[in-house]
Structure formats: C-alpha cells, structure tokens
Amino acid sequence: MNLTEQQFFDDLEKKLWTAANKLLPSLDAAVYKHIVLGLLFIKYVSDAFEERQQELKAQFQDPAHDYYMNPADYPGTYDADVAAELEVRDYYTEKNVFWVPLEARWQTLVGCAQLLPGAALPWPQAGKAEPEKMRTVGWLIDNAMEAIERENPKLKNVLNKTFVNSQIESPKLAELIALFSDTNFHATEHRGQPLNLKAKDILGHIYEYFLGQFALAEGKKGGQYYTPKAIVGLIVNMLQPFKGRVYDPAMGSGGFFVQSEDFIEQHAGLTAKNQGNKASGQISVYGQESNPTTWKLAAMNMAIRGIDFNFGPGPADTLLNDLHPDLRADYVMANPPFNMKEWWNAKLENDPRWIAGTPPQSNANFAWLQHMLYHLAPTGSMALLLANGSMSSNTNNEGEIRKRLVEDDYVECMVALPGQLFTNTQIPACIWFLTRDKANGFNLSKKKRDRRKQFLFIDARQMGYMKDRVLRDFAPADIQKIADTFHAWQQGDGYEDVKGFCASVGLDDIRKHEHVLTPGRYVGAEDQAEDLEAFADKMARLTAQLAGQFTESAKLESEIKKNLAELGYGF
C-alpha cells in the first residue's frame, strides 16, 4: 500500500467511524456491528451489481463486442430491450457477481428510506399488503437481505435480518444509509494524487477495519471473532500461502483468509516470475466456526472480498463435529480459544486425530493442535496461536504429547510473542509452526533444505510498539524481520543465530531441556554493551548519588512540614 492509499484509508476510516458513532451513540457494540456491517454488505453487492450493469450496457452498444445489440434489429423498442437484457441473471453470475433483485438495490433502498415510516412506499413488491407497523426502514433493510439470500443460494442463512427488531428509529437508519451513500467507494484520486483502488478493495478494507474497531469496543467478547491484523499478517507472511487449500478450524470472522488473498495480490509479480508463467494466485478456503453470528460475519467477509468459500452448512463445534473430515489442506492457520476447559466428550476417546496422544480433558490446546495436524496434506504447513503454557506444561499428558511432536519431527519453529497484542486477553501467547515435510518441501520453485531434527526458535517478546496505552502492534519491519529469518533458515540462505532473538537448535539440545519449547531457553540473552567503568568506581559514584538524593529528600520533607505548620496543621 503506497502513501496516498494509506492516507485515503485513514481519512475514510475516521470519517465513517466518527459519523456512525455519532448516529448510534447508545447502542451496544455487539448489536451495532451487525447493523453497520449488514449495510456495508448491501452496499457492496449492489455496487458490484451496478458496476457489472454499466459494463454490460457499454458492451451492448459496442459493435466490436460479442454482446452488441444493433439498434437496427430493435426498431422502436431498443431502449426497452436493452433494459430487459440488463436484467438477465446469467450475465452477472458468469462473472461471479451476486444477482441483486430490484428491491435490494442500494438506490431503491436510498429512495425508500427517505420516506417517513407509515407512508405509501414505492416498493417494487407494493402489490403485497404489509401491516402498517412493518413499514419502517428496518423492514426495508430486512426485506432487501431476504431478497438477496433468496436469489443467491450461496448466501442462504448468512445475512442478519434483524433490523426491524433492532429498536433503532427509522430516521437514524435512514441517516446511516445516507452516510454510506455520500461516501465515494469509487474514488480515483485523493488529495490530488491518483488512486488505483477498486470499490471491492475499498469496501473490503472498511469492513475489516470496522471488525477491528468493534472487537476493541467489545473487549473480551470481540476477541472471539477477531485476531489482530498484525498477528495474522505475521503468520501469513511466514507460511506464504500462494496456492492451494487453506483451512482455519476456528475461523472467527475469516481474517486469515482475507490476509492470504491480500498476500497473493501483493506478491502476484513475484509468483509469476518464480513460476515462469502468469501468477495463478488461487487458493480455496475451508473453515469452521461454532458461533452463529460470527459464522455469518465470516461468510459476509468472504462475499465482500469475492472469495469462494466452504464453511460447511452452518456453524458447528470443530472438535465435536468436524465438518471437513476428509480435508487435507496445504496450509492450516488458526487462533483457537486459549486453554478451553469445557470441551471434552466421551466419544473423542479414541479419535484418529490424536496423532501424538489423547489431549487432557481439562484443556483443549493440544486438541486444537492435533486436529490441525491431522488435516495437513503430506507437504502441508500450519501455524496456530496458543498460550505460552503449551510450550512447557507437563500437566495431564501435555508434556508427553509435546515430546512426541518433537521426536516425530512435526515441530519446525516456535515464536514467542510480546504481551498486549490481543484485545480480549493478557495471557502471554506464542505461535507454533508445524509441518509434515521437513525433508524436501517446496516454496514455489525454491527447494527448502533438509531440516530434519532441526528446530528454529524466535523470541519476539521485545518487538513491536505501543499503538496506544493498552495495545501493542507489530510494525511492517518487525513482520518482515521475523518472516525473513524463518525463510532464510528454511532455505539455508544467509541465516545466522542472533543472541536474544533467534537460534537454530538440534534435537539433542531440546532433549537436554526435556522437550520444553520456550524460545528464551535457546536464544539466550542479547549481548549488552561493555561497561568500561570499574566496579569500585561505579559503586562509589552510585553511593554518593544516593546519599545526595536522601539529603534532598530530607530537605523537601522539612519544607513541607514548615508550610503545613504555618497553615495550622502540626505534627
């Protein structure tokens, strides 16, 4: 993203977030997010539909195009016939554009929303007799959602049709619609500089931005559906999912899939060069999520991005009801709930997913890890976020499972993360990178070296910066440094151990530490600058400095007592 694009997004984010909060200041974020994101979704599908419609209209009038409609063939009815042709569904679905019926199109919504509740609405389905109480802006939006779902089976049961029950007054919803209408999602310049962004890019960015803001507003609950973008970006840049099947068994709002698509787009030139042909940049995404509303957020997120997805028929518990039992993915990425206690069921006792041993019934960390490992393709790689305890705990068979994972050579890299990265927990976290192929895997056409019985440890606890008083973030340079270190180690190209940051370790060294995988044990402490002051001289200097501070403290205390005595407060 260049500077102009970044400035454009910064300005747009501030405008929309500030305006939306002004309109709905009293709403709980858990309710508010479905209102705003739902409207953004309708705006997106309608804009995409209209964009395709304008493209078709130009093609119908272009003699050089296959779709050309010669006016001579339609004497007296040309405009009507063109208008009818523009309503042919196949023209849209062939380009993977959602078919948007007339009652759900944004301009229809805008026109109807400006009318007072209870007025005679010029609604395309006005032949239906609707109760007077239903004629609100909330009903209009719900009706549009239902129409979009009805006409697009892929979106069945995905959209939130709860506007009429949201208890938001019609004028407020109408103002929110006007806000999105007045926003230029087709901008071609910003501050006098050209922009090369599509409406899909802009709306997708805003959708993701609002997800992050709602996660911050909701605190702990928000973290259940949103993984900080910097962490997702770090994992994606380390795994580099250029092509293949990508799976997230705890997908939340689908952040890993979005970042994977963004990564491919950003590196399209690189992939074309390495592959010797046009960059395919194609991934297929598979996911699962147990929370119904979060499942819908993810499906909408994919639809806005134009990403084809398979999330199963609906929300379901991944560990108890695996919706993709036969999937073997090239990349598996996830941020499952940390230290889940209430997850066990007796039917899981002899589950084939427990490759390294049955996980403890009191903690699901190693259940998630082994579920992901089970779903890896023979040359697949995976990454998951877990609480730091997973690297060292010996409770309830966890130590034996970790030992088996190391001895069977599934573990590739461990990354210790800094604190305060998450909106919903202060539990220290780490990233596990595992693979089924440490012998001769491939990264595009670059062959990775044989890494059997070797392990990389990265301690990133001191990296990043405080973006505010509460949350830490990674700068792009931090992500690049960690990812470059990982790739250099994998490929045997320019890697070196750095004290306090990274270390390449053999199996024997891990055995000496009883299979504990905490990076700090292996990378050591960063070299400190040599202290040239002799110990005796330093001790004398510091002692004198301390004595001076004690004297100054006593003097200040005496002055304070004197002033208080003059005010009538004695000691």
XYZ file of C-alpha atoms in Angstrom:
571
model
C 0.000 0.000 0.000
C 1.501 3.337 -1.028
C 1.318 6.575 0.969
C -1.633 8.020 -0.976
C -3.687 4.851 -0.460
C -2.806 4.796 3.233
C -3.864 8.436 3.649
C -7.091 7.743 1.770
C -7.958 4.791 4.011
C -7.006 6.703 7.175
C -9.273 9.605 6.244
C -12.123 7.325 5.177
C -11.896 5.212 8.336
C -12.004 8.270 10.569
C -14.930 9.791 8.675
C -17.096 6.667 8.706
C -16.326 5.550 12.258
C -16.886 9.019 13.715
C -20.108 9.567 11.778
C -21.519 6.121 12.571
C -20.814 6.524 16.285
C -22.469 9.916 16.258
C -25.608 8.423 14.755
C -25.826 5.474 17.129
C -24.064 6.544 20.338
C -26.118 4.473 22.768
C -26.005 1.096 21.017
C -24.052 -1.809 22.385
C -21.190 -2.743 20.022
C -22.441 -6.339 19.791
C -25.676 -5.037 18.233
C -24.187 -2.090 16.405
C -21.696 -4.186 14.408
C -24.448 -6.198 12.707
C -26.252 -3.006 11.697
C -23.201 -1.325 10.173
C -21.661 -4.440 8.620
C -25.015 -5.514 7.210
C -25.469 -2.179 5.462
C -21.891 -2.296 4.175
C -22.631 -5.706 2.711
C -25.737 -4.500 0.847
C -23.731 -1.512 -0.398
C -21.008 -3.821 -1.677
C -23.187 -6.331 -3.536
C -25.262 -3.515 -5.007
C -22.188 -1.578 -6.161
C -20.697 -4.709 -7.725
C -24.006 -5.387 -9.478
C -24.233 -1.819 -10.763
C -20.616 -1.893 -11.946
C -21.323 -5.036 -13.970
C -24.530 -3.457 -15.284
C -22.640 -0.429 -16.601
C -20.055 -2.717 -18.163
C -22.819 -4.680 -19.922
C -24.507 -1.520 -21.161
C -21.242 -0.457 -22.831
C -20.820 -3.904 -24.371
C -24.367 -3.908 -25.769
C -23.518 -0.646 -27.579
C -20.080 -1.754 -28.830
C -20.173 -3.211 -32.383
C -16.880 -4.985 -31.731
C -18.221 -6.905 -28.742
C -19.993 -10.273 -28.809
C -22.850 -8.803 -26.739
C -23.518 -5.979 -29.213
C -27.205 -5.187 -29.742
C -27.690 -3.489 -33.112
C -30.387 -0.798 -32.869
C -31.495 -1.754 -36.357
C -32.628 -5.122 -35.025
C -34.862 -3.487 -32.375
C -36.900 -0.813 -34.217
C -38.805 1.306 -31.734
C -38.022 -0.913 -28.750
C -34.213 -0.656 -28.423
C -34.070 1.056 -25.008
C -36.668 -1.295 -23.536
C -34.905 -4.354 -24.944
C -31.535 -3.206 -23.576
C -33.156 -2.616 -20.170
C -34.655 -6.116 -20.270
C -31.332 -7.635 -21.285
C -29.635 -5.912 -18.348
C -31.920 -7.931 -16.058
C -30.701 -11.317 -17.329
C -29.201 -13.103 -14.334
C -26.602 -15.129 -16.265
C -24.699 -12.017 -17.300
C -23.866 -11.427 -13.632
C -23.364 -14.905 -12.284
C -20.904 -15.737 -15.090
C -18.627 -13.045 -13.622
C -19.151 -14.235 -10.045
C -21.285 -11.179 -9.285
C -24.218 -11.669 -6.913
C -27.620 -11.211 -8.517
C -29.330 -8.322 -6.714
C -33.107 -8.082 -7.235
C -34.641 -4.643 -7.695
C -35.967 -4.330 -4.130
C -32.485 -4.924 -2.695
C -30.508 -2.490 -4.832
C -28.916 0.379 -2.962
C -30.621 3.167 -4.899
C -34.003 1.581 -4.213
C -33.131 1.433 -0.530
C -31.965 5.053 -0.509
C -35.156 6.294 -2.136
C -37.472 4.335 0.148
C -35.542 5.136 3.331
C -36.099 8.865 2.889
C -39.851 8.414 3.276
C -41.410 8.619 6.714
C -42.433 5.325 8.363
C -46.028 4.506 7.529
C -46.077 6.410 4.234
C -47.111 4.729 0.991
C -43.839 3.210 -0.129
C -42.990 2.970 -3.849
C -41.703 -0.525 -3.180
C -41.173 -2.948 -6.102
C -43.312 -5.520 -4.300
C -46.006 -2.986 -3.421
C -48.698 -5.419 -4.543
C -48.276 -7.179 -1.200
C -50.401 -5.909 1.642
C -47.988 -5.342 4.525
C -49.069 -4.360 8.035
C -48.593 -0.649 8.688
C -46.191 -1.335 11.567
C -43.839 -3.179 9.202
C -43.317 -0.140 7.035
C -40.134 1.067 8.639
C -36.590 1.473 7.349
C -35.661 -1.590 9.378
C -38.242 -3.608 7.486
C -36.918 -2.278 4.161
C -33.418 -3.467 5.006
C -34.587 -6.872 6.239
C -36.623 -7.273 3.065
C -33.532 -6.461 0.976
C -31.489 -9.026 2.920
C -34.146 -11.686 2.392
C -34.288 -10.938 -1.328
C -30.504 -11.228 -1.715
C -30.479 -14.541 0.155
C -33.404 -15.861 -1.834
C -31.723 -15.119 -5.163
C -28.237 -16.315 -4.148
C -28.212 -19.799 -2.566
C -24.570 -19.326 -1.515
C -25.769 -16.681 0.946
C -28.620 -18.698 2.445
C -28.847 -18.101 6.205
C -25.761 -15.867 6.061
C -27.227 -12.367 6.357
C -28.546 -10.843 9.574
C -32.207 -9.967 9.081
C -32.755 -8.309 12.446
C -33.057 -4.614 11.558
C -36.777 -4.415 12.258
C -36.157 -5.717 15.800
C -33.082 -3.582 16.479
C -35.112 -0.838 18.202
C -33.280 1.761 16.126
C -35.546 4.552 14.931
C -36.134 4.762 11.191
C -34.630 8.275 10.865
C -31.360 7.019 12.364
C -31.187 4.078 9.964
C -32.014 6.430 7.097
C -29.135 8.703 8.157
C -26.772 5.712 8.242
C -27.843 4.740 4.725
C -27.266 8.343 3.605
C -23.789 8.267 5.197
C -22.724 5.278 3.126
C -24.397 6.796 0.056
C -22.378 10.001 0.406
C -19.110 8.079 0.701
C -17.208 7.649 -2.535
C -16.266 3.979 -2.704
C -15.225 4.516 -6.330
C -12.618 7.204 -5.639
C -9.969 7.626 -8.346
C -7.911 10.282 -6.562
C -7.158 11.568 -3.082
C -5.596 14.892 -2.089
C -4.793 15.490 -5.731
C -2.986 12.159 -6.148
C -4.257 9.261 -8.322
C -5.739 6.181 -6.644
C -5.688 2.719 -8.174
C -8.288 1.034 -5.993
C -11.432 -0.845 -6.900
C -14.666 -0.414 -4.969
C -14.258 -4.009 -3.764
C -10.839 -3.149 -2.294
C -12.179 -0.089 -0.505
C -15.306 -1.749 0.886
C -13.338 -4.847 1.904
C -10.825 -2.684 3.765
C -13.571 -0.751 5.549
C -15.368 -3.983 6.500
C -12.157 -5.338 8.054
C -11.468 -2.018 9.778
C -14.949 -1.958 11.342
C -14.493 -5.561 12.517
C -11.341 -4.492 14.335
C -12.991 -1.438 15.873
C -15.949 -3.481 17.089
C -13.570 -6.041 18.583
C -11.891 -3.241 20.544
C -15.261 -1.915 21.676
C -16.478 -5.346 22.777
C -13.255 -6.223 24.583
C -13.080 -9.890 25.588
C -16.106 -10.913 23.510
C -14.712 -9.147 20.450
C -11.561 -11.250 20.574
C -13.664 -14.337 19.904
C -14.147 -13.331 16.291
C -11.175 -11.076 15.545
C -7.443 -11.830 15.580
C -5.244 -8.710 15.458
C -4.236 -7.958 11.884
C -0.521 -7.793 12.711
C -0.509 -11.358 14.077
C -2.478 -12.674 11.111
C -0.116 -10.828 8.773
C 2.925 -12.317 10.510
C 1.642 -15.887 10.159
C 0.604 -15.391 6.536
C 3.964 -13.860 5.626
C 5.802 -16.750 7.270
C 3.714 -19.518 5.652
C 3.306 -17.756 2.278
C 0.074 -19.425 1.087
C 0.453 -18.673 -2.624
C -1.672 -21.512 -3.902
C -3.677 -24.442 -2.569
C -6.187 -25.276 0.141
C -6.239 -23.015 3.188
C -8.081 -24.165 6.311
C -8.975 -22.414 9.559
C -10.885 -24.605 12.060
C -11.559 -21.653 14.396
C -12.057 -19.022 11.722
C -13.812 -16.212 13.600
C -14.569 -13.535 11.003
C -12.171 -15.065 8.447
C -9.123 -12.829 8.885
C -6.604 -15.479 7.819
C -8.410 -15.976 4.504
C -8.531 -12.237 3.792
C -4.837 -11.808 4.572
C -3.957 -14.816 2.403
C -5.762 -13.256 -0.570
C -4.109 -9.892 0.104
C -0.700 -11.582 0.317
C -1.237 -13.257 -3.049
C -2.296 -9.992 -4.682
C 0.692 -8.122 -3.240
C 3.103 -10.789 -4.475
C 1.488 -11.512 -7.838
C 4.545 -10.309 -9.752
C 6.821 -12.447 -7.610
C 4.758 -15.579 -8.132
C 4.629 -15.027 -11.888
C 8.393 -14.613 -12.004
C 9.079 -17.688 -9.890
C 6.571 -19.873 -11.687
C 7.622 -18.780 -15.150
C 4.041 -18.015 -16.156
C 1.106 -15.874 -15.226
C 0.601 -15.868 -11.484
C -2.341 -18.072 -10.661
C -2.714 -16.767 -7.115
C -5.530 -19.174 -6.423
C -6.495 -20.562 -3.049
C -9.583 -22.401 -1.911
C -10.691 -21.708 1.630
C -12.268 -24.038 4.168
C -13.356 -23.004 7.608
C -15.467 -23.803 10.623
C -16.925 -21.706 13.428
C -19.258 -22.589 16.277
C -20.726 -19.141 16.965
C -23.687 -18.485 14.603
C -23.297 -14.706 14.382
C -19.538 -14.956 13.895
C -20.061 -17.597 11.190
C -22.252 -15.075 9.360
C -19.645 -12.324 9.734
C -17.065 -14.602 8.121
C -19.333 -15.568 5.223
C -20.142 -11.903 4.560
C -16.438 -11.063 4.758
C -15.677 -13.641 2.072
C -18.552 -12.467 -0.123
C -17.370 -8.858 0.032
C -13.877 -9.962 -0.997
C -15.152 -12.195 -3.769
C -13.517 -15.229 -2.142
C -15.157 -18.588 -2.780
C -15.529 -20.488 0.487
C -16.656 -23.722 2.094
C -17.667 -23.164 5.703
C -19.939 -26.193 5.884
C -23.746 -25.939 6.016
C -23.647 -23.783 9.140
C -21.950 -23.179 12.489
C -20.683 -26.242 14.374
C -18.239 -27.220 17.124
C -14.997 -28.182 15.350
C -13.682 -30.614 17.937
C -17.013 -32.429 18.404
C -18.404 -32.160 14.878
C -15.702 -31.900 12.214
C -17.422 -30.600 9.047
C -14.385 -31.310 6.827
C -13.304 -34.809 7.914
C -11.639 -35.696 4.607
C -9.878 -32.366 4.040
C -6.095 -32.393 3.733
C -5.043 -28.767 3.485
C -1.824 -27.251 2.179
C -1.959 -24.536 4.836
C -3.737 -24.565 8.183
C -3.841 -21.370 10.241
C -5.858 -20.678 13.378
C -6.249 -18.710 16.572
C -8.344 -21.109 18.678
C -9.630 -20.188 22.148
C -6.815 -20.429 24.704
C -6.995 -23.081 27.435
C -10.572 -24.247 26.750
C -11.781 -26.289 29.714
C -15.303 -27.427 28.782
C -14.691 -29.224 25.510
C -14.397 -32.961 26.132
C -16.909 -35.628 25.169
C -16.605 -39.372 25.750
C -16.896 -40.073 22.009
C -13.496 -38.407 21.497
C -11.636 -41.087 23.493
C -10.154 -42.942 20.504
C -10.405 -40.192 17.916
C -7.983 -40.703 14.981
C -6.957 -37.042 15.210
C -4.930 -37.678 18.373
C -1.715 -38.383 16.489
C 0.582 -37.652 19.423
C -1.656 -38.722 22.318
C -5.058 -38.048 23.863
C -5.316 -34.390 24.978
C -6.239 -33.651 28.599
C -9.939 -33.260 29.206
C -9.315 -30.052 31.143
C -7.504 -28.169 28.367
C -8.122 -28.203 24.600
C -4.815 -26.634 23.478
C -3.325 -29.888 22.176
C -6.692 -30.992 20.826
C -6.685 -27.965 18.504
C -3.063 -28.544 17.548
C -3.575 -32.203 16.697
C -6.837 -31.513 14.867
C -4.920 -29.136 12.603
C -2.014 -31.531 12.159
C -4.426 -34.310 11.204
C -5.846 -32.127 8.423
C -2.449 -31.271 6.899
C -1.564 -32.540 3.429
C 1.673 -34.607 3.152
C 3.656 -31.468 2.265
C 1.460 -29.070 4.249
C 2.463 -26.479 6.847
C 0.499 -24.978 9.708
C 0.602 -22.254 12.331
C -1.525 -21.722 15.413
C -1.592 -19.338 18.311
C -1.557 -20.906 21.763
C -0.997 -19.776 25.321
C 2.646 -19.854 26.442
C 1.904 -22.703 28.825
C 1.668 -25.069 25.858
C 5.451 -24.777 25.390
C 6.378 -26.062 28.830
C 3.431 -27.612 30.687
C 3.761 -31.235 31.840
C 0.251 -31.421 33.290
C -2.153 -34.208 32.290
C -0.105 -35.724 29.453
C 0.724 -32.387 27.786
C 4.453 -32.949 28.268
C 4.245 -36.383 26.609
C 2.264 -35.011 23.666
C 4.805 -32.232 23.153
C 7.652 -34.752 23.384
C 6.030 -36.921 20.731
C 5.504 -33.947 18.422
C 9.201 -33.068 18.716
C 10.523 -36.604 18.407
C 8.314 -37.319 15.381
C 9.725 -34.118 13.835
C 6.487 -32.227 13.243
C 7.642 -29.038 15.005
C 9.507 -26.573 12.800
C 9.552 -23.193 14.520
C 8.419 -21.571 17.767
C 7.803 -17.821 18.068
C 7.344 -16.134 21.445
C 5.126 -13.049 21.125
C 5.148 -9.817 23.146
C 2.338 -9.087 25.551
C -0.635 -6.752 24.976
C -1.250 -7.813 21.366
C -4.805 -9.021 21.969
C -7.971 -7.109 22.747
C -9.507 -9.951 24.751
C -6.732 -11.487 26.857
C -3.483 -10.632 28.587
C -2.358 -14.277 28.556
C 1.146 -14.446 27.022
C 1.000 -16.215 23.661
C 3.218 -17.996 21.174
C 2.964 -19.324 17.622
C 3.599 -22.969 16.798
C 4.750 -23.736 13.239
C 4.482 -27.396 12.276
C 4.902 -29.313 9.027
C 4.610 -32.861 7.766
C 7.620 -32.460 5.492
C 10.933 -31.198 6.848
C 12.956 -33.257 4.378
C 12.426 -31.665 0.968
C 9.383 -29.392 0.957
C 8.877 -26.703 -1.648
C 8.236 -22.972 -1.505
C 7.101 -22.250 -5.057
C 10.100 -23.363 -7.164
C 12.578 -22.779 -4.333
C 13.505 -26.003 -2.633
C 13.791 -25.787 1.107
C 16.776 -27.517 2.654
C 16.559 -30.751 4.636
C 15.590 -29.569 8.133
C 15.008 -32.903 9.813
C 15.818 -32.941 13.539
C 16.413 -29.171 13.438
C 14.238 -26.509 15.028
C 14.118 -22.720 14.877
C 13.359 -20.581 17.929
C 12.455 -16.880 17.631
C 11.985 -14.639 20.661
C 9.931 -11.632 19.557
C 8.855 -10.539 23.033
C 10.718 -7.219 22.780
C 9.466 -6.364 19.305
C 6.602 -4.115 18.231
C 5.422 -0.766 19.569
C 2.604 0.536 21.775
C -0.098 1.884 19.446
C -1.967 3.238 22.470
C -1.878 2.856 26.244
C -3.330 -0.650 26.100
C -2.425 -2.387 22.846
C 0.869 -3.315 21.232
C 1.267 -3.780 17.490
C 3.872 -5.003 15.024
C 5.359 -2.580 12.510
C 5.775 -3.905 8.946
C 9.528 -4.025 9.555
C 9.000 -6.331 12.556
C 6.926 -8.749 10.490
C 9.480 -8.658 7.686
C 12.393 -9.357 10.050
C 10.728 -12.400 11.617
C 9.490 -13.795 8.287
C 12.858 -13.264 6.581
C 14.628 -15.050 9.442
C 12.277 -18.021 9.125
C 12.678 -18.260 5.342
C 16.471 -17.879 5.481
C 16.607 -20.731 7.990
C 14.289 -22.918 5.895
C 16.290 -22.372 2.728
C 19.763 -22.312 4.279
C 20.385 -18.937 2.682
C 22.009 -16.301 4.877
C 20.657 -17.462 8.237
C 22.680 -16.752 11.394
C 21.840 -17.169 15.074
C 21.321 -13.844 16.859
C 21.600 -13.810 20.636
C 18.352 -12.805 22.269
C 16.394 -13.169 19.013
C 16.799 -16.455 17.124
C 18.574 -19.816 17.376
C 18.689 -22.964 15.255
C 18.733 -25.971 17.579
C 19.205 -29.713 17.114
C 17.089 -32.459 18.668
C 19.735 -33.322 21.275
C 19.592 -29.780 22.677
C 15.813 -29.985 23.037
C 16.147 -33.326 24.787
C 18.502 -31.695 27.302
C 15.691 -29.276 28.122
C 13.210 -32.155 28.467
C 11.319 -31.070 25.325
C 10.396 -27.648 26.673
C 9.992 -25.342 23.651
C 10.199 -21.877 25.191
C 12.409 -19.781 22.839
C 14.057 -17.924 25.712
C 15.790 -21.143 26.762
C 17.562 -21.425 23.429
C 18.200 -17.929 22.060
C 19.940 -16.693 25.210
C 20.217 -13.075 26.289
C 21.104 -10.248 23.954
C 24.713 -9.093 24.255
C 24.979 -5.997 26.425
C 27.313 -3.104 25.713
C 30.569 -3.474 27.623
C 30.677 -1.442 30.819
C 34.090 0.330 30.856
C 33.642 1.761 34.369
C 35.415 -0.237 37.084
C 33.109 -1.803 39.649
C 34.672 0.016 42.638
C 34.398 3.402 40.900
C 30.792 2.762 39.866
C 29.863 1.707 43.427
C 31.390 4.842 44.881
C 29.657 7.066 42.327
C 26.234 5.491 42.865
C 26.596 5.562 46.677
C 27.400 9.268 46.589
C 24.477 9.886 44.235
C 22.095 8.032 46.557
C 23.331 9.976 49.591
C 22.673 13.238 47.766
C 19.148 12.143 46.942
C 18.490 11.237 50.592
C 19.707 14.709 51.663
C 17.468 16.410 49.094
C 14.512 14.281 50.232
C 15.042 15.267 53.863
C 15.230 18.944 52.904
C 11.960 18.739 50.962
C 10.255 16.941 53.837
C 11.350 19.706 56.239
C 9.977 22.417 53.930
C 6.634 20.623 53.610
C 6.272 20.306 57.390
C 7.111 24.001 57.843
C 4.481 25.064 55.292
C 1.836 22.827 56.857
C 2.626 24.227 60.341
C 2.060 27.778 59.066
C -1.367 26.646 57.807
C -2.236 25.293 61.233
C -1.501 21.625 60.611
C 1.066 20.473 63.185
C 2.975 17.194 63.505
